[in-house]
């Protein structure tokens, strides 16, 4: 059921500084313009490296879910990993059946498909995002 790793999420205090680092120091390519995603409380941008994408996320708004993370990690840090699934609804019920706390109802994520998050307390301290793979026929 769990498909390929889609991206590694990195929380940052300043997304444009972070983009400059990934571009100028690491040579990232295909860098997207920062986009606000108010319902998810983040501003995000994707940078591409040979092994895949890094998603840079900066808090958006006072209720951003990453504000406390950045209070704990003021310079930013590795925040989550995101795996693709064919059907987010099946994935959600399967994860719940396997004892995972799913933190939200499926909602649109940065790639424009439905996503859910698993509570890191159930997944070895790693925040896991599941996203419905783009271009999957339903
Ligand atoms: C969706 C758009 C985009 C995309 O790709 O499409 C994104 O990925 S945006 C990513 C930002 N959105 C989210 O992270 C939504 C899901 N996250 C949450 O609901 C919260 O961040 C939550 C519940 C994971 C943590 O909330 P909060 O930090 O406010 O609660 P606590 O401080 O009480 O933390 C509880 C417990 O979890 C540990 N924790 C928190 N964040 C992380 C993390 N990123 N990785 C691992 N562990 C994390 C924290 O240390 C606490 O642990 P404890 O042992 O209980 O002290
Ligand atoms: Co993500």
mmCIF file with all atom_site columns, N, CA and C in Angstrom, residues 11 36 91 103:
data_model
loop_
_atom_site.group_PDB
_atom_site.id
_atom_site.type_symbol
_atom_site.label_atom_id
_atom_site.label_alt_id
_atom_site.label_comp_id
_atom_site.label_asym_id
_atom_site.label_entity_id
_atom_site.label_seq_id
_atom_site.pdbx_PDB_ins_code
_atom_site.Cartn_x
_atom_site.Cartn_y
_atom_site.Cartn_z
_atom_site.occupancy
_atom_site.B_iso_or_equiv
_atom_site.pdbx_formal_charge
_atom_site.auth_seq_id
_atom_site.auth_comp_id
_atom_site.auth_asym_id
_atom_site.auth_atom_id
_atom_site.pdbx_PDB_model_num
ATOM 1  N N  . UNK A 1 11  ? 11.212 22.082 7.934  1.00 0.00 ? 11  UNK A N  1
ATOM 2  C CA . UNK A 1 11  ? 10.645 23.336 8.464  1.00 0.00 ? 11  UNK A CA 1
ATOM 3  C C  . UNK A 1 11  ? 11.754 24.379 8.552  1.00 0.00 ? 11  UNK A C  1
ATOM 4  N N  . UNK A 1 36  ? 1.728  30.213 -0.608 1.00 0.00 ? 36  UNK A N  1
ATOM 5  C CA . UNK A 1 36  ? 0.994  30.118 0.666  1.00 0.00 ? 36  UNK A CA 1
ATOM 6  C C  . UNK A 1 36  ? -0.077 29.039 0.540  1.00 0.00 ? 36  UNK A C  1
ATOM 7  N N  . UNK A 1 91  ? -5.932 4.127  2.597  1.00 0.00 ? 91  UNK A N  1
ATOM 8  C CA . UNK A 1 91  ? -4.724 4.252  3.426  1.00 0.00 ? 91  UNK A CA 1
ATOM 9  C C  . UNK A 1 91  ? -5.090 4.685  4.838  1.00 0.00 ? 91  UNK A C  1
ATOM 10 N N  . UNK A 1 103 ? -4.120 12.056 12.031 1.00 0.00 ? 103 UNK A N  1
ATOM 11 C CA . UNK A 1 103 ? -4.340 13.362 12.654 1.00 0.00 ? 103 UNK A CA 1
ATOM 12 C C  . UNK A 1 103 ? -5.404 14.215 11.982 1.00 0.00 ? 103 UNK A C  1
#
